[in-house]
Coordinates of C-alpha atoms in Angstrom, one line a residue:
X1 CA 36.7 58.1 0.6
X2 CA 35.1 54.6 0.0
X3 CA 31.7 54.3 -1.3
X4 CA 31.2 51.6 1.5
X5 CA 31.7 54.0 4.6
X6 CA 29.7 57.1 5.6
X7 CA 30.6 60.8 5.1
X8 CA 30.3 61.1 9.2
X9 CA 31.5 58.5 11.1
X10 CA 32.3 58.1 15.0
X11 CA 36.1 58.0 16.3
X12 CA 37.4 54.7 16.1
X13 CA 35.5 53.0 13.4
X14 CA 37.4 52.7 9.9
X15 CA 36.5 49.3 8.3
X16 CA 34.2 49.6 5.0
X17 CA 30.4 48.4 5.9
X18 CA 29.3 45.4 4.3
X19 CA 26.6 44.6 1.9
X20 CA 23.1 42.4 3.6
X21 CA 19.7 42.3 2.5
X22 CA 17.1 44.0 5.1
X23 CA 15.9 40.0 5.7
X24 CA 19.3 38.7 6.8
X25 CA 19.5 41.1 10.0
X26 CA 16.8 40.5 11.3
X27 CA 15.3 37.0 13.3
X28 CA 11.2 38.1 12.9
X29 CA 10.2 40.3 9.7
X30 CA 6.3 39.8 9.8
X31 CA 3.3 41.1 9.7
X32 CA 0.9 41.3 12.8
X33 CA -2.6 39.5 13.5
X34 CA -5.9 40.8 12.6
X35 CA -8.1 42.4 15.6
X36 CA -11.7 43.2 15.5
X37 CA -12.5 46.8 16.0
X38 CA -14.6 46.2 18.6
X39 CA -11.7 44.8 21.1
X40 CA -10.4 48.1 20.1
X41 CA -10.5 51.1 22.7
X42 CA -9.9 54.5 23.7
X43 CA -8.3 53.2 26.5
X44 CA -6.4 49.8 27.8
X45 CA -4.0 48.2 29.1
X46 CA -2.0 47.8 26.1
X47 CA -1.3 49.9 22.5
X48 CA -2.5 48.5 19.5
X49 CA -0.5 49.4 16.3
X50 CA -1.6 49.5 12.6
X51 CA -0.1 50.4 9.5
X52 CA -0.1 54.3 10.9
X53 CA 0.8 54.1 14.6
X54 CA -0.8 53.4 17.1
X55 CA -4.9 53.0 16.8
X56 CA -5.7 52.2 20.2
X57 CA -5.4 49.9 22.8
X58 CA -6.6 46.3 23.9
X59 CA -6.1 44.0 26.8
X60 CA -4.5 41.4 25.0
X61 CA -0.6 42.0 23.4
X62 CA 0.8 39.5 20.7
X63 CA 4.9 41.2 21.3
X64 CA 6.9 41.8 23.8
X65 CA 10.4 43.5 23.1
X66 CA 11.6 46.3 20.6
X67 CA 10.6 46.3 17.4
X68 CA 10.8 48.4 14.5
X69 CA 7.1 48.6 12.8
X70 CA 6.5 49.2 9.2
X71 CA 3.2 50.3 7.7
X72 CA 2.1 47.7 5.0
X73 CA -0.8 49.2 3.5
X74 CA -2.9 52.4 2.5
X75 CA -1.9 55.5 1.5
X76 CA 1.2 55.9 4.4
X77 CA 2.8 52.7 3.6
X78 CA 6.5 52.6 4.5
X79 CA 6.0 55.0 7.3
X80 CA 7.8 53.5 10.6
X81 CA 6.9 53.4 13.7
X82 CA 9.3 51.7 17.3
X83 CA 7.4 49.9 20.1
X84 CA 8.9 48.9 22.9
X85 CA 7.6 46.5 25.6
X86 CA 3.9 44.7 25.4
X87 CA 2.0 45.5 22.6
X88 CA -0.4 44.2 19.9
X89 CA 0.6 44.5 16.3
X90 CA -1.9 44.1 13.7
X91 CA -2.2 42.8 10.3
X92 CA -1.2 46.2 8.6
X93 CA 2.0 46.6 10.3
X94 CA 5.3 44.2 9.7
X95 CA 7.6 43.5 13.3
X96 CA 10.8 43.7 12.9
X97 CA 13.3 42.6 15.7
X98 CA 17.0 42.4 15.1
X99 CA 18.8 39.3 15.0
X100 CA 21.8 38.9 17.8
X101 CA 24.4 40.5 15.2
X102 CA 22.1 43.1 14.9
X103 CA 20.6 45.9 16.7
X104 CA 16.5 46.8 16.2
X105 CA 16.7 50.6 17.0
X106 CA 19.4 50.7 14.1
X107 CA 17.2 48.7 11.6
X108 CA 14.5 51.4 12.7
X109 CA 16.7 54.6 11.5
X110 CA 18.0 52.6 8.7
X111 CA 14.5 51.6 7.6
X112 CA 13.5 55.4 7.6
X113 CA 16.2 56.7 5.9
X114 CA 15.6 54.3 3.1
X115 CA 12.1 55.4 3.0
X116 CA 10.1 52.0 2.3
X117 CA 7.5 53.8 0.3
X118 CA 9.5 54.1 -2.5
X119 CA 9.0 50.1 -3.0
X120 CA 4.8 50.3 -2.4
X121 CA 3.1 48.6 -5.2
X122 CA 0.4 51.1 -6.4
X123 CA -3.0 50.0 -7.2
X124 CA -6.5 50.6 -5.9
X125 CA -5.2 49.7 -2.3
X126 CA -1.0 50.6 -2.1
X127 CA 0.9 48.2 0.1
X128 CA 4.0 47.0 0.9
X129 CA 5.2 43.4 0.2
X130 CA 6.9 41.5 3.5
X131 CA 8.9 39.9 0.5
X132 CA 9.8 43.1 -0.9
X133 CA 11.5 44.1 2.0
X134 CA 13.3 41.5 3.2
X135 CA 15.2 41.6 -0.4
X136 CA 16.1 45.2 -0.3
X137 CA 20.3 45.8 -0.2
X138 CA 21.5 47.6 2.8
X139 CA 25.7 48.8 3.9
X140 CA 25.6 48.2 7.2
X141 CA 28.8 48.4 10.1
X142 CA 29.5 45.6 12.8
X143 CA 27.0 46.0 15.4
X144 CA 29.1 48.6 18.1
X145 CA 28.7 51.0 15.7
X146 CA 25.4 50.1 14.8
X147 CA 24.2 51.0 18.7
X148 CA 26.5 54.1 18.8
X149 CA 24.8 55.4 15.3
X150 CA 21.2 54.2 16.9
X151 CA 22.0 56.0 20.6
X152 CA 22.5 59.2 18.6
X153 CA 19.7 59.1 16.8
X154 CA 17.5 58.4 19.8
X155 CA 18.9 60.9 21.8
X156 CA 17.7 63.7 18.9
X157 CA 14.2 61.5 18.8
X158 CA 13.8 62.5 22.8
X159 CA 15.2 66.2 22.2
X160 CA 12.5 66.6 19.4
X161 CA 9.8 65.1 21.5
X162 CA 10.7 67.4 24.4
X163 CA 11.0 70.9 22.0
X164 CA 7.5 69.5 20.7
X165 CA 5.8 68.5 23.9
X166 CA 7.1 72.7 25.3
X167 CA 5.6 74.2 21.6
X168 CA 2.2 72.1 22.5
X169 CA 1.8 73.3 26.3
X170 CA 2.8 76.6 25.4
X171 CA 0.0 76.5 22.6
X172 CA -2.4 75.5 24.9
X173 CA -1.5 77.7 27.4
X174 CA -2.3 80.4 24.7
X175 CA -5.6 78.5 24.0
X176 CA -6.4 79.0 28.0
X177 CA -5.8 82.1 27.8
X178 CA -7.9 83.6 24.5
X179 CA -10.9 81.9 26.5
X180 CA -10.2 84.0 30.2
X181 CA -8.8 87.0 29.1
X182 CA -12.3 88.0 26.5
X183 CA -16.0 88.2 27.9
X184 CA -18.0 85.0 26.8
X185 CA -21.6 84.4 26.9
X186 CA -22.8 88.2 26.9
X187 CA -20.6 89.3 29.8
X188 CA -18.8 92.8 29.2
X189 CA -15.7 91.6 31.5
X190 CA -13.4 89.0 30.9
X191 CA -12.6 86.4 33.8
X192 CA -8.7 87.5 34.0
X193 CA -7.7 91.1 33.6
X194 CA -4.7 92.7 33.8
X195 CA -4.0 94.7 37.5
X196 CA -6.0 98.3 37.0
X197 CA -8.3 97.8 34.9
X198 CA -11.8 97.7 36.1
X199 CA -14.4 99.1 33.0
X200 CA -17.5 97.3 31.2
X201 CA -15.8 96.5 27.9
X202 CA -17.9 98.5 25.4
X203 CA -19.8 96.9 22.4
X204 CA -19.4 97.9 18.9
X205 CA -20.3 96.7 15.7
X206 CA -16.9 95.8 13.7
X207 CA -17.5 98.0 10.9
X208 CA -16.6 100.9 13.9
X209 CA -13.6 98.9 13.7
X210 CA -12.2 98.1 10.1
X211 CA -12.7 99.1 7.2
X212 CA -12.8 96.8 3.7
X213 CA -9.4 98.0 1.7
X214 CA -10.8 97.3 -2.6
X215 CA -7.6 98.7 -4.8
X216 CA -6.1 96.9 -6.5
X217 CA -3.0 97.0 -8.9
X218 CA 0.0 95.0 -10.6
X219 CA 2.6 92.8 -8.9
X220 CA 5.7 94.8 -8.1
X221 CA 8.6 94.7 -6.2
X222 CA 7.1 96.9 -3.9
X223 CA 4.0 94.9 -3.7
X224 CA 4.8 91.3 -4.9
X225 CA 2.3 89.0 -5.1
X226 CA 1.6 86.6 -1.9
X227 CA -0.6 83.8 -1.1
X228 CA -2.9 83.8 2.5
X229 CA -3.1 80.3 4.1
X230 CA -4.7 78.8 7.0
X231 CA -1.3 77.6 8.2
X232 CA 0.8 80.7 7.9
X233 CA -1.5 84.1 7.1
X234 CA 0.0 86.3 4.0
X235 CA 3.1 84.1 3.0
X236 CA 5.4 84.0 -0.2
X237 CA 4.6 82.5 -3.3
X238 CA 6.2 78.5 -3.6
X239 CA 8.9 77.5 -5.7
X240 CA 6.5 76.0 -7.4
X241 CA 4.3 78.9 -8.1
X242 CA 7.7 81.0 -9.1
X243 CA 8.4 78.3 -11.8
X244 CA 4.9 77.5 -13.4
X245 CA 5.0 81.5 -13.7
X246 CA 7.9 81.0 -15.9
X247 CA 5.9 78.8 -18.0
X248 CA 3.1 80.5 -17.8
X249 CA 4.5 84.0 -19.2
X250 CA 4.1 87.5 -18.4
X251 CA 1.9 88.4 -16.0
X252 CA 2.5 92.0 -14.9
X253 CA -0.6 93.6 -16.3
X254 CA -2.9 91.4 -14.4
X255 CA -4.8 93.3 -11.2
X256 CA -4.5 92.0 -7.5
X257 CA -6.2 92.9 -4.4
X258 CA -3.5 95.2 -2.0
X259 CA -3.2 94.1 1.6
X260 CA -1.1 96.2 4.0
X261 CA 1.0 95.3 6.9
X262 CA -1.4 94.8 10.1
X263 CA -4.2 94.3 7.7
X264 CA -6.8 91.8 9.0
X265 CA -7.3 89.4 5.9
X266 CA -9.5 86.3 5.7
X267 CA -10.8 83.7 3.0
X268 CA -14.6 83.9 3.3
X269 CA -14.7 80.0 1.9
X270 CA -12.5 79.0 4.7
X271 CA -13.4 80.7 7.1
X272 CA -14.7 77.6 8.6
X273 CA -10.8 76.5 9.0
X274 CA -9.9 79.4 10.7
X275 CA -8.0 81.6 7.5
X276 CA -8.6 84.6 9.4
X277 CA -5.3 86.6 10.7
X278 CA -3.3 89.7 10.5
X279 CA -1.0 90.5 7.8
X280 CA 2.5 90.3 9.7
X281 CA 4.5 90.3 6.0
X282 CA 3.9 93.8 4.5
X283 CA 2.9 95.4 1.7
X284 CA 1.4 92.9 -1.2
X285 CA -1.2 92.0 -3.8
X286 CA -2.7 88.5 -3.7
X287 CA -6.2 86.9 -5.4
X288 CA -9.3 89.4 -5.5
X289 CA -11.0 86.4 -3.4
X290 CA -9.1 87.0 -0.2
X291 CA -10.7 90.2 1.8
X292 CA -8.3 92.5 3.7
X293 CA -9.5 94.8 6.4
X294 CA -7.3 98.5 7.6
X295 CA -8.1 98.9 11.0
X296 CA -9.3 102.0 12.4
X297 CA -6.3 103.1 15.2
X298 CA -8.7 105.7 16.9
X299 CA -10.9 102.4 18.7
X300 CA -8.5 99.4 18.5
X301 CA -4.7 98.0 17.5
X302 CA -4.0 95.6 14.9
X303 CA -2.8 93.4 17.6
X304 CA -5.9 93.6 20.1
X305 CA -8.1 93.3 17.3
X306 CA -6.1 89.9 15.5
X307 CA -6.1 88.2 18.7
X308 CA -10.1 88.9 19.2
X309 CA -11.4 87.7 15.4
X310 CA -9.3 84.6 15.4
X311 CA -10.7 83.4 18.4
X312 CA -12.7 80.0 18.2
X313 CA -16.0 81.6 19.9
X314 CA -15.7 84.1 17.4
X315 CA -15.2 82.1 14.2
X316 CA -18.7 80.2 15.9
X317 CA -20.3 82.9 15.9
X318 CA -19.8 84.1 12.4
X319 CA -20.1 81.0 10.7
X320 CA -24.1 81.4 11.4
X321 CA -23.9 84.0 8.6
X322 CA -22.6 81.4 6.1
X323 CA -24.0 81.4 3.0
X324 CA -24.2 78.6 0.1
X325 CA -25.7 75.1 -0.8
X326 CA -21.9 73.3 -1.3
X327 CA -20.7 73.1 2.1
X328 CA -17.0 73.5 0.4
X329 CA -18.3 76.8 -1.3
X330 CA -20.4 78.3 1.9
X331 CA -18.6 81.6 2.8
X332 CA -19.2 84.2 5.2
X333 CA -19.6 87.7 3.1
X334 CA -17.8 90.6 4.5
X335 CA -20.6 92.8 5.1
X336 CA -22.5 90.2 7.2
X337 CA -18.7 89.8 9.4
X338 CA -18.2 93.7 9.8
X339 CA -21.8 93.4 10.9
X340 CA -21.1 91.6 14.1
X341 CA -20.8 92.9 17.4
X342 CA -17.9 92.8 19.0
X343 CA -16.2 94.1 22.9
X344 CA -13.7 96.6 23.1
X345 CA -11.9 97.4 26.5
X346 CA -10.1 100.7 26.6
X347 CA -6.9 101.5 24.1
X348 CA -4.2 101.2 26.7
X349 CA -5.9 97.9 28.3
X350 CA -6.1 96.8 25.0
X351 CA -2.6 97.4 24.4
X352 CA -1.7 95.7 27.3
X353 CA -3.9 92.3 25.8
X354 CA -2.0 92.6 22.2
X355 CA 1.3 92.5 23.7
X356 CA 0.9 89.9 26.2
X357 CA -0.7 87.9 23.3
X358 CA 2.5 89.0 20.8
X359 CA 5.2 88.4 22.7
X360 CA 3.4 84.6 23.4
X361 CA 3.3 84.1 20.1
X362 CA 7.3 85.6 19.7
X363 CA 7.5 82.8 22.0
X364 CA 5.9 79.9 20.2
X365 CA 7.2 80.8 17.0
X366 CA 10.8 80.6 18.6
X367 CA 10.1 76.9 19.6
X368 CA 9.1 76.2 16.6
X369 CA 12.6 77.2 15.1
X370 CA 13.8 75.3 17.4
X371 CA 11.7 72.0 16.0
X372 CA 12.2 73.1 13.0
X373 CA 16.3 73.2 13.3
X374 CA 16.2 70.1 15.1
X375 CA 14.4 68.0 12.4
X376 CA 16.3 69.4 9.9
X377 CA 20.0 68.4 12.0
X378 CA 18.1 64.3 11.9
X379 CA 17.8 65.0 8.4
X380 CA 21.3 66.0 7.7
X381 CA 22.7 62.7 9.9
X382 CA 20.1 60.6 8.4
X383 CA 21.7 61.3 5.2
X384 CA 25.4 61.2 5.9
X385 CA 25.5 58.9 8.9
X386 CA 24.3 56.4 6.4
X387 CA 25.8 54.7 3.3

């Protein structure tokens, strides 16, 4: 195969792509005009994009038309960006439009592809240099295939932003209902119940509820050694981790804390960013900083119980019982947490509550497969759809 064609190509296009600069394709490759913060608002008639998107809106435009945008300084330089129709482009971000043997949208995919950042001059400020650009070698086909390549790619863009707009609804949907289906401001009932169930939810102090786990022990392949995130609870070590260990040495003899599966664990420094969740992995050791609760089955489920300390109201409340000058280094002890109060329905009700609010987030964490599978297909034809 020629270096000059792609390793995926539509039916019907054969001839080798042909060498341009970035500057010869397109008829406007400049920067936008400065605009005063204050003509700047939350809301107007029309967007107003810098070198990261879109910053807000005005009621004057300076474009009208597609164009590709690229970020020209700070730290997200290169990053892209596609307007289309009236809109006011500022200093910090460089219009592109397509001459007519061109097509924009196709500049736009190419442009990300080639990742502009690499070419950011780095100093106290990083930015991008117009001149830079324009200078930059591209292959590129005749412009049929150019629109064919571009129609592709958007269709994925629209798929993703549909898979993402049904992964934020449903996330908010869960939001709506943390809030109903738990008593707020002192009440003993929630505002939405399940059918049959009609009882004062009874208050306890959590300490009635879990229980601090302290052993600790080795890594081991029963209990390998994990790390506990905001993002994603008790997770695997990185790559990166795996291969400093390497470097590192031997570290078997060193102690960890043990976490169980359907522990509660939190990070009493970060509490404040919600790391508070149940241990869905398993059986593992991580840092003696993280604390790990076992839940006591006879009053509550691991499920019912997750879904209640990981609520916002909750965090609130605990984060009165932070202690510390450093606001990075204020934590909230566990024996000020376990000594909150919290509301406990009956077992089967709460049953009920912790599968409803399981197989939601079954549900979410199947769109985000989705999303994630989807981005990863646009990163595949970004890579081979392209010479």
């Amino acid at each position: 195969m020629s270096n000059k064609v792609p390793q995926i190509r539509f039916n019907g296009y054969s001839d080798d792509w042909e060498q341009r600069k970035l500057g010869e394709m397109a008829k406007e490759f400049k920067s936008g005009i400065s605009l005063k913060a204050e003509y700047i608002y939350k809301f107007g008639k029309y967007p107003v994009y810098g070198g990261n998107g879109v910053r807000g809106y005005t009621n004057t435009y300076n474009h009208d038309g597609d164009f590709a945008l690229i970020g020209r300084q700070g730290a997200l330089s290169g990053n892209m960006n596609f307007s289309v129709g009236k809109a006011y482009f500022t200093e910090h971000a460089v219009a592109v439009k397509a001459n007519d043997k061109n097509d924009t949208k196709f500049l736009f995919y190419l442009m990300t592809k080639l990742k502009l950042g690499k070419w950011v001059t780095q100093s106290a400020q990083p930015g991008l240099a117009v001149g830079t650009v324009v200078s930059i070698k591209v292959l590129v086909p005749n412009k049929n295939e150019q629109i064919k390549i571009a129609n592709l790619f958007n269709d994925i863009d629209s798929t993703i932003a549909l898979h993402q707009r049904k992964l934020d609804l449903l996330k908010e949907q869960k939001k709506g209902y943390l809030q109903k289906m738990f008593p707020k401001n002192g009440a003993k009932v929630p505002e939405l119940r399940f059918a049959g169930f009609a009882d004062d939810w009874e208050e306890r102090k959590l300490q009635e509820v879990l229980r601090e786990r302290n052993n600790q022990q080795p890594q081991s392949m029963e209990y390998p050694l994990v790390s506990f995130t905001v993002e994603n609870g008790v997770t695997p070590k990185t790559d990166r981790y795996e291969r400093e260990q390497l470097v590192v040495g031997d570290k078997s003899s060193k102690k960890y804390k043990v976490t169980v599966l359907n522990d509660i664990v939190y990070n009493p420094a970060n509490l404040k960013f919600g790391a508070i969740s149940r241990n869905k992995y398993g059986n593992a050791v991580f840092s003696p900083i993280y604390i790990t609760f076992l839940v006591n089955n006879d009053v509550t489920t691991p499920e019912f119980i997750e879904m209640f300390v990981t609520r916002n109201d909750f965090i609130k409340r605990a984060l009165k019982y932070q202690q510390g000058t450093v606001y990075e280094r204020q934590s909230v002890s566990p024996t000020d947490l376990l000594a909150m109060n919290v509301y406990l329905p009956g077992k089967s009700e709460q049953e009920k509550i912790g599968s409803f609010f399981q197989q939601l987030d079954e549900t979410i964490a199947l769109h985000q497969r989705k999303l994630d599978l989807l981005k990863e297909q646009k990163k595949g034809f970004l890579q081979n759809m392209f010479v």
